[in-house]
Coordinates of C-alpha atoms and ligand atoms in Angstrom, one line a residue:
M19 CA 12.4 3.2 -213.1
D20 CA 15.3 4.0 -215.5
F21 CA 15.9 1.0 -217.7
R22 CA 19.4 2.2 -218.4
D23 CA 20.3 1.3 -214.8
I24 CA 21.1 -2.4 -215.6
K25 CA 21.7 -3.5 -212.0
S26 CA 18.2 -2.5 -211.0
L27 CA 16.6 -4.9 -213.5
T28 CA 15.1 -8.2 -212.2
R29 CA 16.3 -11.4 -213.8
E30 CA 13.2 -11.6 -215.9
E31 CA 13.4 -7.9 -217.0
L32 CA 17.1 -8.3 -218.0
R33 CA 16.2 -11.4 -220.1
E34 CA 13.4 -9.5 -221.9
E35 CA 15.7 -6.5 -222.4
L36 CA 18.5 -8.6 -224.0
L37 CA 16.1 -10.8 -226.1
R38 CA 14.7 -7.6 -227.6
K39 CA 18.3 -6.7 -228.6
G40 CA 18.7 -10.0 -230.3
E41 CA 20.8 -11.6 -227.6
K42 CA 20.2 -15.1 -226.2
A43 CA 18.6 -15.7 -222.8
F44 CA 21.7 -17.4 -221.4
R45 CA 23.7 -14.2 -222.1
A46 CA 21.3 -12.3 -219.8
D47 CA 21.8 -15.0 -217.2
Q48 CA 25.6 -14.6 -217.4
I49 CA 25.4 -10.8 -217.1
Y50 CA 23.0 -11.2 -214.1
S51 CA 25.3 -13.6 -212.4
W52 CA 28.3 -11.2 -212.9
M53 CA 26.4 -8.4 -211.4
H54 CA 24.6 -10.1 -208.5
E55 CA 26.5 -13.2 -207.7
K56 CA 30.1 -12.5 -208.6
L57 CA 29.7 -8.8 -207.7
A58 CA 31.6 -7.5 -210.7
S59 CA 32.6 -3.9 -210.6
G60 CA 31.9 -3.3 -214.3
F61 CA 31.3 -4.8 -217.7
H62 CA 35.0 -5.1 -218.2
E63 CA 35.2 -8.0 -215.7
M64 CA 32.6 -10.0 -217.6
T65 CA 35.2 -12.1 -219.4
N66 CA 32.9 -14.7 -220.9
L67 CA 31.1 -12.1 -223.0
S68 CA 32.5 -11.0 -226.3
R69 CA 34.4 -7.7 -226.4
T70 CA 31.7 -6.3 -228.8
L71 CA 28.9 -7.1 -226.4
R72 CA 30.8 -5.7 -223.5
E73 CA 31.4 -2.5 -225.4
A74 CA 27.7 -2.3 -226.5
L75 CA 26.6 -2.7 -222.8
E76 CA 29.0 -0.1 -221.8
R77 CA 27.5 2.4 -224.2
E78 CA 23.9 1.6 -223.4
Y79 CA 23.7 1.1 -219.7
E80 CA 24.7 2.8 -216.5
Y81 CA 26.6 0.4 -214.1
V82 CA 26.0 1.5 -210.5
N83 CA 29.1 1.2 -208.5
L84 CA 29.3 2.9 -205.1
E85 CA 32.5 4.5 -204.1
I86 CA 33.8 3.9 -200.6
V87 CA 34.7 7.3 -199.1
E88 CA 35.4 6.3 -195.5
V89 CA 35.3 3.2 -193.3
Q90 CA 35.1 3.5 -189.5
R91 CA 36.0 0.3 -187.6
S92 CA 34.9 -0.2 -184.0
R93 CA 37.7 -1.5 -181.8
L94 CA 35.0 -2.8 -179.4
D95 CA 33.0 -5.2 -181.5
G96 CA 34.3 -5.1 -185.1
T97 CA 31.3 -3.0 -186.4
C98 CA 32.2 -1.1 -189.5
K99 CA 30.5 2.1 -190.7
Y100 CA 30.8 2.8 -194.4
L101 CA 30.3 6.1 -196.1
F102 CA 29.6 5.8 -199.8
R103 CA 29.5 8.4 -202.6
L104 CA 26.8 7.9 -205.3
A105 CA 27.4 8.7 -209.0
D106 CA 25.6 12.1 -208.6
G107 CA 27.8 13.0 -205.6
N108 CA 25.2 12.3 -202.9
M109 CA 26.4 10.5 -199.8
I110 CA 24.9 7.6 -197.9
E111 CA 25.9 5.3 -195.1
S112 CA 25.6 1.6 -194.2
V113 CA 26.8 -0.5 -191.2
L114 CA 28.3 -3.9 -191.0
M115 CA 27.6 -5.7 -187.7
R116 CA 29.2 -8.9 -186.7
Y117 CA 27.1 -11.3 -184.7
H118 CA 27.6 -14.9 -183.6
H119 CA 24.9 -16.0 -186.1
G120 CA 26.6 -14.1 -189.0
N121 CA 27.2 -10.8 -190.6
S122 CA 24.4 -8.3 -190.8
V123 CA 24.3 -5.2 -193.0
C124 CA 22.1 -2.2 -192.3
I125 CA 21.4 -0.2 -195.4
S126 CA 20.0 3.1 -196.4
S127 CA 16.9 3.3 -198.6
Q128 CA 17.0 7.1 -199.3
A129 CA 19.5 9.9 -199.3
G130 CA 18.0 11.8 -196.4
C131 CA 14.5 11.3 -195.1
R132 CA 11.3 13.4 -195.0
M133 CA 9.6 11.7 -192.0
G134 CA 11.0 14.1 -189.4
C135 CA 11.3 11.8 -186.3
R136 CA 12.5 14.1 -183.6
F137 CA 15.3 11.9 -182.3
C138 CA 16.8 10.9 -185.6
A139 CA 19.8 12.5 -187.4
S140 CA 18.9 11.1 -190.8
T141 CA 16.0 13.5 -191.3
I142 CA 17.7 16.7 -190.3
G143 CA 18.4 17.9 -193.9
G144 CA 15.2 16.5 -195.3
L145 CA 14.8 14.1 -198.2
V146 CA 17.3 14.5 -201.0
R147 CA 16.2 11.6 -203.2
N148 CA 15.1 8.0 -203.4
L149 CA 17.8 5.3 -203.9
Q150 CA 17.6 3.0 -206.9
A151 CA 17.4 -0.7 -206.2
S152 CA 21.0 -1.0 -207.5
E153 CA 22.1 1.6 -205.0
M154 CA 20.6 -0.3 -202.2
L155 CA 22.1 -3.6 -203.4
D156 CA 25.5 -2.2 -204.0
Q157 CA 25.8 -1.2 -200.4
I158 CA 25.7 -4.9 -199.5
Y159 CA 27.9 -6.0 -202.5
R160 CA 30.6 -3.5 -201.7
I161 CA 30.7 -4.4 -198.0
Q162 CA 30.8 -8.1 -198.7
K163 CA 33.7 -7.5 -201.1
D164 CA 35.5 -5.1 -198.8
S165 CA 35.2 -7.3 -195.7
G166 CA 35.8 -10.5 -197.6
E167 CA 33.0 -12.1 -195.5
R168 CA 29.6 -13.3 -196.5
V169 CA 26.6 -11.1 -195.5
S170 CA 23.8 -13.3 -194.2
N171 CA 21.3 -10.8 -192.8
V172 CA 20.1 -7.5 -194.1
V173 CA 18.2 -4.8 -192.3
V174 CA 16.7 -1.9 -194.1
M175 CA 17.1 0.4 -191.1
G176 CA 19.5 3.0 -192.2
T177 CA 18.7 6.4 -193.5
G178 CA 15.3 6.8 -195.2
E179 CA 11.8 5.4 -195.0
P180 CA 11.7 2.3 -197.2
L181 CA 8.0 2.4 -197.7
D182 CA 8.4 5.9 -199.1
N183 CA 10.5 4.3 -201.8
Y184 CA 8.2 1.4 -202.4
E185 CA 8.8 0.3 -206.0
N186 CA 12.6 0.4 -205.7
L187 CA 12.4 -1.5 -202.4
L188 CA 10.4 -4.3 -204.0
R189 CA 12.9 -4.6 -206.8
F190 CA 15.7 -4.6 -204.2
L191 CA 14.1 -7.4 -202.2
K192 CA 13.5 -9.5 -205.3
I193 CA 17.0 -9.2 -206.6
L194 CA 18.6 -9.7 -203.2
S195 CA 16.8 -12.9 -202.5
D196 CA 17.0 -14.3 -206.0
E197 CA 18.7 -17.7 -206.2
H198 CA 21.0 -16.4 -209.0
G199 CA 22.1 -13.4 -206.9
L200 CA 23.4 -13.2 -203.4
H201 CA 20.4 -15.4 -202.5
I202 CA 19.8 -14.0 -199.0
S203 CA 16.8 -15.7 -197.6
Q204 CA 13.8 -13.3 -197.2
R205 CA 13.6 -14.6 -193.6
N206 CA 16.9 -13.0 -193.0
I207 CA 15.7 -9.6 -194.3
T208 CA 14.0 -7.0 -192.1
V209 CA 12.4 -3.9 -193.4
S210 CA 11.7 -1.2 -190.8
T211 CA 8.9 1.4 -191.3
C212 CA 7.7 4.4 -189.3
G213 CA 4.2 3.3 -190.1
I214 CA 2.9 4.2 -193.5
A215 CA -0.3 2.3 -193.1
P216 CA -1.5 1.9 -196.7
R217 CA 1.9 0.7 -197.8
I218 CA 2.0 -1.9 -195.0
R219 CA -1.2 -3.3 -196.4
E220 CA 0.2 -3.2 -199.9
L221 CA 3.3 -5.0 -198.7
A222 CA 1.2 -7.7 -197.1
E223 CA -0.1 -8.6 -200.6
E224 CA 3.4 -9.1 -202.2
D225 CA 3.9 -12.7 -201.1
L226 CA 7.2 -12.0 -199.3
S227 CA 8.5 -13.7 -196.2
I228 CA 10.6 -10.8 -194.9
T229 CA 10.2 -9.5 -191.3
L230 CA 8.5 -6.2 -191.0
A231 CA 9.5 -3.9 -188.1
L232 CA 7.3 -1.1 -187.0
S233 CA 8.9 1.9 -185.3
L234 CA 6.3 2.4 -182.6
H235 CA 8.3 4.4 -180.0
A236 CA 5.1 5.3 -178.0
A237 CA 2.0 3.5 -177.0
T238 CA -0.4 6.5 -177.2
Q239 CA -1.3 8.7 -180.1
E240 CA -0.3 11.8 -178.2
K241 CA 3.2 10.7 -177.3
R242 CA 3.8 9.2 -180.7
E243 CA 2.9 12.5 -182.4
E244 CA 5.4 14.2 -180.1
L245 CA 8.2 12.0 -181.2
M246 CA 7.1 11.3 -184.8
P247 CA 5.3 13.9 -186.9
I248 CA 4.3 11.3 -189.4
A249 CA 2.0 9.8 -186.7
R250 CA -0.3 12.8 -187.3
K251 CA -1.0 11.5 -190.8
Y252 CA -1.2 7.8 -189.9
K253 CA -2.8 7.5 -186.6
L254 CA -2.1 4.7 -184.2
P255 CA -5.3 2.6 -184.7
E256 CA -4.9 2.8 -188.4
V257 CA -1.2 1.7 -188.2
L258 CA -2.0 -1.2 -185.8
D259 CA -4.9 -2.3 -188.0
A260 CA -2.5 -2.4 -191.0
C261 CA 0.0 -4.5 -188.9
A262 CA -2.8 -6.9 -187.9
Y263 CA -3.6 -7.2 -191.6
Y264 CA 0.0 -7.9 -192.4
Y265 CA 0.3 -10.6 -189.7
D266 CA -3.0 -12.3 -190.9
K267 CA -2.0 -12.2 -194.5
T268 CA 1.6 -13.3 -194.2
G269 CA 1.7 -15.3 -191.0
R270 CA 4.9 -13.4 -190.1
R271 CA 5.1 -11.8 -186.7
L272 CA 6.1 -8.2 -186.6
T273 CA 8.8 -6.6 -184.5
F274 CA 7.9 -3.4 -182.7
E275 CA 10.8 -1.0 -182.2
Y276 CA 10.7 1.2 -179.2
S277 CA 13.4 3.8 -178.7
L278 CA 13.6 4.5 -175.0
V279 CA 13.8 8.2 -174.3
G280 CA 14.6 9.2 -170.7
G281 CA 11.6 10.9 -169.0
V282 CA 9.5 10.7 -172.2
N283 CA 8.3 7.1 -172.8
D284 CA 10.1 5.0 -170.1
H285 CA 7.4 5.0 -167.4
P286 CA 6.0 1.6 -166.2
E287 CA 2.6 2.8 -167.4
D288 CA 4.2 3.2 -170.9
A289 CA 5.3 -0.4 -170.7
R290 CA 1.8 -1.6 -169.7
R291 CA 0.2 0.3 -172.6
L292 CA 2.9 -1.0 -175.0
S293 CA 2.3 -4.6 -173.9
A294 CA -1.4 -4.2 -174.6
L295 CA -0.6 -3.2 -178.2
A296 CA 1.9 -6.0 -178.8
K297 CA 0.0 -8.8 -177.2
P298 CA -2.8 -9.4 -179.7
L299 CA -0.2 -9.4 -182.6
H300 CA 2.3 -11.6 -180.8
S301 CA 4.8 -9.0 -181.7
H302 CA 8.4 -9.1 -180.5
I303 CA 9.6 -5.8 -178.9
N304 CA 13.0 -4.4 -179.5
L305 CA 14.0 -1.7 -177.1
I306 CA 16.6 0.8 -178.4
P307 CA 18.0 3.1 -175.7
V308 CA 17.9 6.3 -177.7
N309 CA 21.2 7.1 -179.3
P310 CA 21.9 10.8 -178.4
V311 CA 22.3 12.9 -181.5
T312 CA 24.2 16.2 -181.2
E313 CA 21.3 18.1 -182.8
R314 CA 18.7 16.6 -180.5
K315 CA 18.0 17.0 -176.8
Y316 CA 16.9 13.4 -176.0
V317 CA 18.8 11.3 -173.5
Q318 CA 18.9 7.5 -172.6
P319 CA 17.1 6.4 -169.5
D320 CA 19.3 5.0 -166.7
K321 CA 20.4 1.4 -167.0
K322 CA 18.0 0.5 -164.1
V323 CA 15.0 2.1 -165.7
I324 CA 15.7 0.3 -169.0
G325 CA 16.0 -3.0 -167.1
N326 CA 12.8 -2.4 -165.3
F327 CA 11.0 -1.4 -168.4
K328 CA 12.0 -4.8 -169.9
K329 CA 10.9 -6.7 -166.8
E330 CA 7.6 -4.9 -166.9
L331 CA 6.9 -6.0 -170.4
E332 CA 8.0 -9.6 -169.6
K333 CA 5.5 -9.6 -166.7
Y334 CA 2.8 -9.2 -169.4
G335 CA 4.3 -12.2 -171.3
I336 CA 5.9 -10.1 -174.1
N337 CA 8.9 -11.3 -175.9
V338 CA 11.4 -8.5 -175.6
T339 CA 15.1 -7.8 -176.3
I340 CA 17.2 -4.7 -175.7
R341 CA 19.2 -3.8 -178.8
R342 CA 22.8 -4.4 -178.1
E343 CA 24.7 -1.2 -178.9
M344 CA 27.2 -1.8 -181.6
G345 CA 30.0 0.5 -182.5
R346 CA 29.7 2.8 -179.6
D347 CA 33.1 4.3 -180.3
I348 CA 32.2 5.3 -183.9
D349 CA 29.5 7.6 -185.2
G350 CA 26.8 5.2 -184.0
A351 CA 23.4 6.6 -184.5
C352 CA 21.5 6.6 -187.7
G353 CA 22.7 9.2 -190.2
Q354 CA 25.5 10.6 -188.0
L355 CA 28.4 9.7 -190.2
R356 CA 26.7 11.2 -193.2
R357 CA 25.7 14.3 -191.2
R358 CA 29.2 14.9 -190.0
Y359 CA 30.5 14.6 -193.6
L360 CA 27.8 17.1 -194.8
E361 CA 28.7 19.5 -192.1
T362 CA 32.4 19.6 -192.8
A363 CA 31.6 19.9 -196.5
E364 CA 29.4 23.0 -195.9
Ligands
SAH29 N1 12.4 4.9 -191.5 C1 12.4 3.6 -191.0 C2 13.8 3.0 -191.0 C3 15.0 3.8 -190.5 S1 15.3 4.2 -188.8 C4 11.8 3.6 -189.6 O1 11.4 4.6 -189.2 O2 11.6 2.5 -189.1 C5 15.6 2.6 -188.0 C6 15.2 2.6 -186.6 O3 16.1 3.4 -185.8 C7 13.8 3.2 -186.4 O4 13.1 2.5 -185.4 C8 14.2 4.6 -185.8 O5 13.1 5.2 -185.2 C9 15.4 4.3 -185.0 N2 16.2 5.5 -184.6 C10 16.5 6.5 -185.4 N3 17.3 7.4 -184.7 C11 17.5 6.9 -183.5 C12 18.2 7.3 -182.3 N4 18.9 8.4 -182.3 N5 18.2 6.5 -181.3 C13 17.5 5.3 -181.3 N6 16.8 4.9 -182.3 C14 16.8 5.6 -183.4

């Protein structure tokens, strides 16, 4: 990681960094609080530091500050989609969703993605680059400032595969849940993965209390490969073993995400197979009627088929919810706002 990117340093690292420069530890704490608690937009706002120190920081460090390019507001449910420009010109998107239990932000972990899931818009242009921890954090900071409302939940379910950007993800999780930052409880943070089995095992060792969501989408190896090319590399038994390990080690139940695609994975037999995978792990299943993407041919099953699929799972005693569609009237599906922007820019 680049130590010039000051917002990506954990509190301990920032202290060490400043002590080495002959500053006192409490200075580091003040700077940390300006960045992660008060959400300052630059060193110039840090008014309890001397001018000399502020200027020295300015010279030595990069201060990541995302630029809001566009905000789309849903008139149906208050959902807001944000398009941000990074310092190098790359674009990313995030979503603010308003629920009864609080505000939830869905963030991107990479610019683009290299996993290639067939139904997903985020992967169409491939991976551009990983996001720094600061760039993941700032999506939340900017949205909290722009909306003027506290963010209480974070889901890493936007563009990118978080476990393909592992080191930065860990930093992000530490800083986001730090008591001297936004202090979002790890229980209110969900990380979603397409199933990079060795990384799931590694994550189990990190002593975190986040929720891990596995994008399952199919209950057989064959169907899963059809929808998700990455499934050829990490086969279903290996992925499920890693999930069982995660559950054993952390005591945290996983969520299985299952995008329902009309005529592909919505048969009652699919539900039966799916329940057999979820049962031993006590996993919660989140059904996501596939969000049609212009570039892809997949369609949502009929309402009735979706309802029956849910009932079928419940029959086997599975805890299941259907993802409420938020922001139907704005570019809803993962990566669509960014794609539209890239297309008009081409
Ligand atoms: N790479 C991670 C996180 C990003 S995607 C992962 O694969 O989990 C977040 C979730 O949205 C995943 O379950 C993904 O499969 C799903 N998704 C992506 N595009 C979708 C679409 N068009 N319709 C429904 N779900 C979609």
